[in-house]
Coordinates of C-alpha atoms in Angstrom, one line a residue:
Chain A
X1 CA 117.3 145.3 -189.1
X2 CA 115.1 142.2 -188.6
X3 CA 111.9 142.2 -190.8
X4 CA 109.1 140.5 -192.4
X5 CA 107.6 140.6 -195.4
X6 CA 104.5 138.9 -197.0
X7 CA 103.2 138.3 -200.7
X8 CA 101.0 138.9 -202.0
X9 CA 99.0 141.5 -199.9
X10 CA 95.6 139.9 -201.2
X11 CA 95.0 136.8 -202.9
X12 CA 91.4 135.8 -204.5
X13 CA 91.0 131.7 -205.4
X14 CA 88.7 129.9 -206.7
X15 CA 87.4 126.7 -204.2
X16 CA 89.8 124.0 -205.3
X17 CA 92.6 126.2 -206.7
X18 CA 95.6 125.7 -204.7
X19 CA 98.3 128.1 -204.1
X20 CA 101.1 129.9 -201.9
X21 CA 101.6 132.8 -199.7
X22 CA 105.3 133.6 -199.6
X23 CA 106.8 134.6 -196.0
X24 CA 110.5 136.1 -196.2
X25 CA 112.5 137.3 -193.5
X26 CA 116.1 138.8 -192.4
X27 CA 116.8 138.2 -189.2
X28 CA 120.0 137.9 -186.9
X29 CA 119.3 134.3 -186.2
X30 CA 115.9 132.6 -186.2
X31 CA 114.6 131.0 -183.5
X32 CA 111.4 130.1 -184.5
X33 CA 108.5 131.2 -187.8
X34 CA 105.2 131.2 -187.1
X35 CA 101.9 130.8 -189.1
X36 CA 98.8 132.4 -187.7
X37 CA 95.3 132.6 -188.7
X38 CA 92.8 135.8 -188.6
X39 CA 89.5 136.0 -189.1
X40 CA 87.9 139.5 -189.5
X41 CA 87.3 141.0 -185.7
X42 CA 89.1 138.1 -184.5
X43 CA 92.4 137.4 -182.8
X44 CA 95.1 135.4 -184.4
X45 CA 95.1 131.8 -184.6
X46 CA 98.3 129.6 -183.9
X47 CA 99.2 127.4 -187.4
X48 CA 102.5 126.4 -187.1
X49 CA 105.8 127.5 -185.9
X50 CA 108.7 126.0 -188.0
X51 CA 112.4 125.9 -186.2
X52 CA 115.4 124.6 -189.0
X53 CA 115.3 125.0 -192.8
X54 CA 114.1 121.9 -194.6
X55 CA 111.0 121.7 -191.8
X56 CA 107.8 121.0 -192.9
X57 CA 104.1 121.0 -191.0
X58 CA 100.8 120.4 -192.2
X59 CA 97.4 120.7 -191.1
X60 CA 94.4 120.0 -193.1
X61 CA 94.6 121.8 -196.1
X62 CA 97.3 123.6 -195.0
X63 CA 101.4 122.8 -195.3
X64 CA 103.7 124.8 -194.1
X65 CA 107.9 125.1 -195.2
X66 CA 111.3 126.7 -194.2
X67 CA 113.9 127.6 -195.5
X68 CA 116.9 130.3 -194.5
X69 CA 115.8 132.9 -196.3
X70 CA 111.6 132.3 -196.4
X71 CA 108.3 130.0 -195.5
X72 CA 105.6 129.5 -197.9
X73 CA 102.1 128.7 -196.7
X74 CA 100.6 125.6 -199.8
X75 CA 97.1 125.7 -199.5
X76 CA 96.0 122.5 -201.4
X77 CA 92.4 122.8 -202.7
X78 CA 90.9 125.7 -200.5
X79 CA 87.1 126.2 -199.7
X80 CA 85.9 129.2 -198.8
X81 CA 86.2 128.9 -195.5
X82 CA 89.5 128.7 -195.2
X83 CA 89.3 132.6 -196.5
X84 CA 91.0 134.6 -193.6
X85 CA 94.0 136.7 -193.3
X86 CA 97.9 134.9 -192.6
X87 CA 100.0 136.4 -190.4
X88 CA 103.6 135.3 -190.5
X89 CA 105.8 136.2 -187.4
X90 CA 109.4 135.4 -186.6
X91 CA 111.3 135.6 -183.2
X92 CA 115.2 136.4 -183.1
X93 CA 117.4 134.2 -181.1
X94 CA 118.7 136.9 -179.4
X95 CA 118.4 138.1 -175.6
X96 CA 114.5 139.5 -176.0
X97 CA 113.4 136.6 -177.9
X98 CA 112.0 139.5 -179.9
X99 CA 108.6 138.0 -182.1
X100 CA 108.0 140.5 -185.2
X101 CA 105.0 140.1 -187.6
X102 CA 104.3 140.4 -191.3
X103 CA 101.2 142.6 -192.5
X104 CA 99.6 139.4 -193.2
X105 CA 98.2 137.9 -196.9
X106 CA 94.5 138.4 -197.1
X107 CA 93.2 135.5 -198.6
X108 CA 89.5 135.1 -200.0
X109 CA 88.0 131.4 -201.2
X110 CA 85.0 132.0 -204.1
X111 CA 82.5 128.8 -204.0
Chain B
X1 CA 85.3 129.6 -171.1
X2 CA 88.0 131.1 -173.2
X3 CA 92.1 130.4 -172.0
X4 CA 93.1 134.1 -172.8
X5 CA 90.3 137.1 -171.9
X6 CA 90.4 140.4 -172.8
X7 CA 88.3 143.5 -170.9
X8 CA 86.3 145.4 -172.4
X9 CA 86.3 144.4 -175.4
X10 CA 85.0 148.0 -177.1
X11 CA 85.7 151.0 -175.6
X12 CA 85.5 154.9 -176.1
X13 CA 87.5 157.3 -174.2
X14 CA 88.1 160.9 -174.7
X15 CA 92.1 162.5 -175.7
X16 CA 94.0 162.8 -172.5
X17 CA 91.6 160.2 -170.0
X18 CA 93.9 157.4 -168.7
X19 CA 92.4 154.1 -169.7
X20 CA 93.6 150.3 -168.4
X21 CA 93.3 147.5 -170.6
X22 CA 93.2 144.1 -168.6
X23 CA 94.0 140.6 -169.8
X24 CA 93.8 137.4 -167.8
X25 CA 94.7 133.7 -168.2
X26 CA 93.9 130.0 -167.7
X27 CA 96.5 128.3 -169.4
X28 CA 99.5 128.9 -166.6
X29 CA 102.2 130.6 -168.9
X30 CA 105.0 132.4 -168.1
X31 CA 105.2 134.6 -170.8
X32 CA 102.8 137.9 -172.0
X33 CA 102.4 140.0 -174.6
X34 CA 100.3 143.0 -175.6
X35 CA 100.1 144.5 -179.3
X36 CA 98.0 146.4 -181.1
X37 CA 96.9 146.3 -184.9
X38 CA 96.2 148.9 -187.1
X39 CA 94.9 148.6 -191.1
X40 CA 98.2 147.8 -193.2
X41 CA 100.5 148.0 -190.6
X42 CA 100.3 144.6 -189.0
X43 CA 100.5 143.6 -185.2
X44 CA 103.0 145.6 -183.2
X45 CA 104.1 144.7 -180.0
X46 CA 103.6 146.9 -177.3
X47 CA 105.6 145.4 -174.0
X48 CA 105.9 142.0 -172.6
X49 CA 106.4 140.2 -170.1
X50 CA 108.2 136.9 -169.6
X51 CA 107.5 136.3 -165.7
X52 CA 105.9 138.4 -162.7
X53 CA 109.3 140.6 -162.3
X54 CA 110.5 140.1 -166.5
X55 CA 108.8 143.4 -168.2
X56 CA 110.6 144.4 -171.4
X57 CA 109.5 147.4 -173.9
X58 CA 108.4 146.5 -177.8
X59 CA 108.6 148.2 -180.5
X60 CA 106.2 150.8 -179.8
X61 CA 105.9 151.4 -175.7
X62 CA 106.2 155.3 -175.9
X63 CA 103.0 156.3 -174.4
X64 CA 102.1 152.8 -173.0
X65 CA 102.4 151.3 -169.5
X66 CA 102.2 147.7 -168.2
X67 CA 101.6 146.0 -164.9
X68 CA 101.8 142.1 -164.2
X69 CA 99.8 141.7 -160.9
X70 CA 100.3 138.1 -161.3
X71 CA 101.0 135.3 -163.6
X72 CA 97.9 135.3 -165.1
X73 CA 97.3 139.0 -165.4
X74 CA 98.7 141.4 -167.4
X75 CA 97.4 144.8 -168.0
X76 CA 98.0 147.6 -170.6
X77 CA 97.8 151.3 -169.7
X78 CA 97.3 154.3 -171.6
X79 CA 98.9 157.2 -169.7
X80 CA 97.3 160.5 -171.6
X81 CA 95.0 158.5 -174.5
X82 CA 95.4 160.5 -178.1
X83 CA 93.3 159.7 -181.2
X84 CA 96.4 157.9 -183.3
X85 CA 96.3 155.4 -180.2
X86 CA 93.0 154.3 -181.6
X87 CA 93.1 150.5 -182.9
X88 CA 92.6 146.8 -182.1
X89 CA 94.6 145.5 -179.1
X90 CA 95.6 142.0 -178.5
X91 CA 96.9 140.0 -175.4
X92 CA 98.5 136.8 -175.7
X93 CA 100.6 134.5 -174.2
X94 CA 102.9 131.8 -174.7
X95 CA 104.8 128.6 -173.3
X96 CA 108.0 126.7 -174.7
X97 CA 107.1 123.3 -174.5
X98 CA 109.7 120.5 -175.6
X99 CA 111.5 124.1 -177.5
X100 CA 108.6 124.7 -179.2
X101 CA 106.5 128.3 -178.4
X102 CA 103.2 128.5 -179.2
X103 CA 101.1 132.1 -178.8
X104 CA 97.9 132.0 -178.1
X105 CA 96.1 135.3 -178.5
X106 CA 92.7 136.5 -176.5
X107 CA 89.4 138.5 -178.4
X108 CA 91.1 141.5 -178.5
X109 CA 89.8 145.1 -177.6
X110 CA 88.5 147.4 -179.9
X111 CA 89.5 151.5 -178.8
X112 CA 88.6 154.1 -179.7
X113 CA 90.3 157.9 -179.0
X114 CA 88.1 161.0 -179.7

């Protein structure tokens, strides 16, 4: 069964204390992983979609890697407002070009 | 004005009124999507729809019913509304450009079922 799973469920930084949110996934051929921003109320925000292990993309603060088994979201010195929820979502390479999504890694910047 | 909208944004209805749920967009894709999110269980998608005559079911469509009245429209209907349909609904749509989709998601609707 294709799935998603993100870690942690809630992460609390300081400003300027860089980490990772962890992204893995089984599924019967990748076609694509997404990164998504959400801010409370708000819908998601497109990140990044990676295609092949080995890619990397970066925006801002943000740098986002593949590989065949999981993605990992670097945030590189954070500041609170980059405190939002991630969503991770992949879609199967199969005939519905299904797209499922993670629970998501609450994330909260201190100043 | 924003490429994906979403009407109404908040809205009440009482167990077993049928309720529509429109979405509309500027940005000339192909494909659309509906979902809904609940607390801890993520976004779940409803139905989509990859042209005018492409409607598929998600993961959750029992109860559920879509119409695409055109490319830019896409609507979500509840059939009988029940209380555990209550939660935030998302539209969104998406394009593969050079092999590369991209969702974009609208504001959302907020529902509640009493």
């Amino acid at each position: 069964e294709d799935q998603v799973t993100q870690s942690p469920e809630a992460l609390r930084l300081q400003e300027g204390e860089s980490s990772s949110l962890n992204c893995s996934y089984t599924v019967s051929g990748l076609r694509g992983l997404f990164w998504y921003r959400q801010d409370p109320g708000k819908g998601p925000e497109f990140l990044f979609t990676l295609y092949s292990a080995g890619e990397e993309k970066e925006k801002e603060r943000l740098k986002a890697t593949l590989t065949k088994k999981e993605s990992f979201l670097h945030i590189t010195a954070p500041k609170p407002e980059d405190s939002a929820t991630y969503l991770c979502a992949v879609q199967a390479m199969n005939r519905d070009d299904k797209i499922i999504f993670g629970k998501g890694t609450r994330l909260h910047i201190l100043p | 004005d924003a490429d994906v909208t979403q009407t109404p944004r908040n809205r009440i209805t009482k167990t077993g009124k049928r309720i529509m749920l429109e979405c509309s967009q500027t940005k000339g894709h192909d494909r659309m999507y509906w979902y809904r999110q609940d607390p801890g269980l993520g976004l779940r998608l409803i139905y989509y729809s990859f042209d005018v005559k492409d409607i598929n079911k998600g993961e959750i469509s029992d109860g559920y019913s879509v119409s695409r009245q055109a490319q830019a429209k896409f609507s979500l209907s509840l059939e009988s509304a029940i209380p555990n349909q209550t939660a935030l609904y998302f539209c969104a749509t998406s394009d593969i450009g050079l092999g590369q989709e991209t969702q974009y998601f609208g504001p959302g609707t907020r529902l509640l079922v009493l």
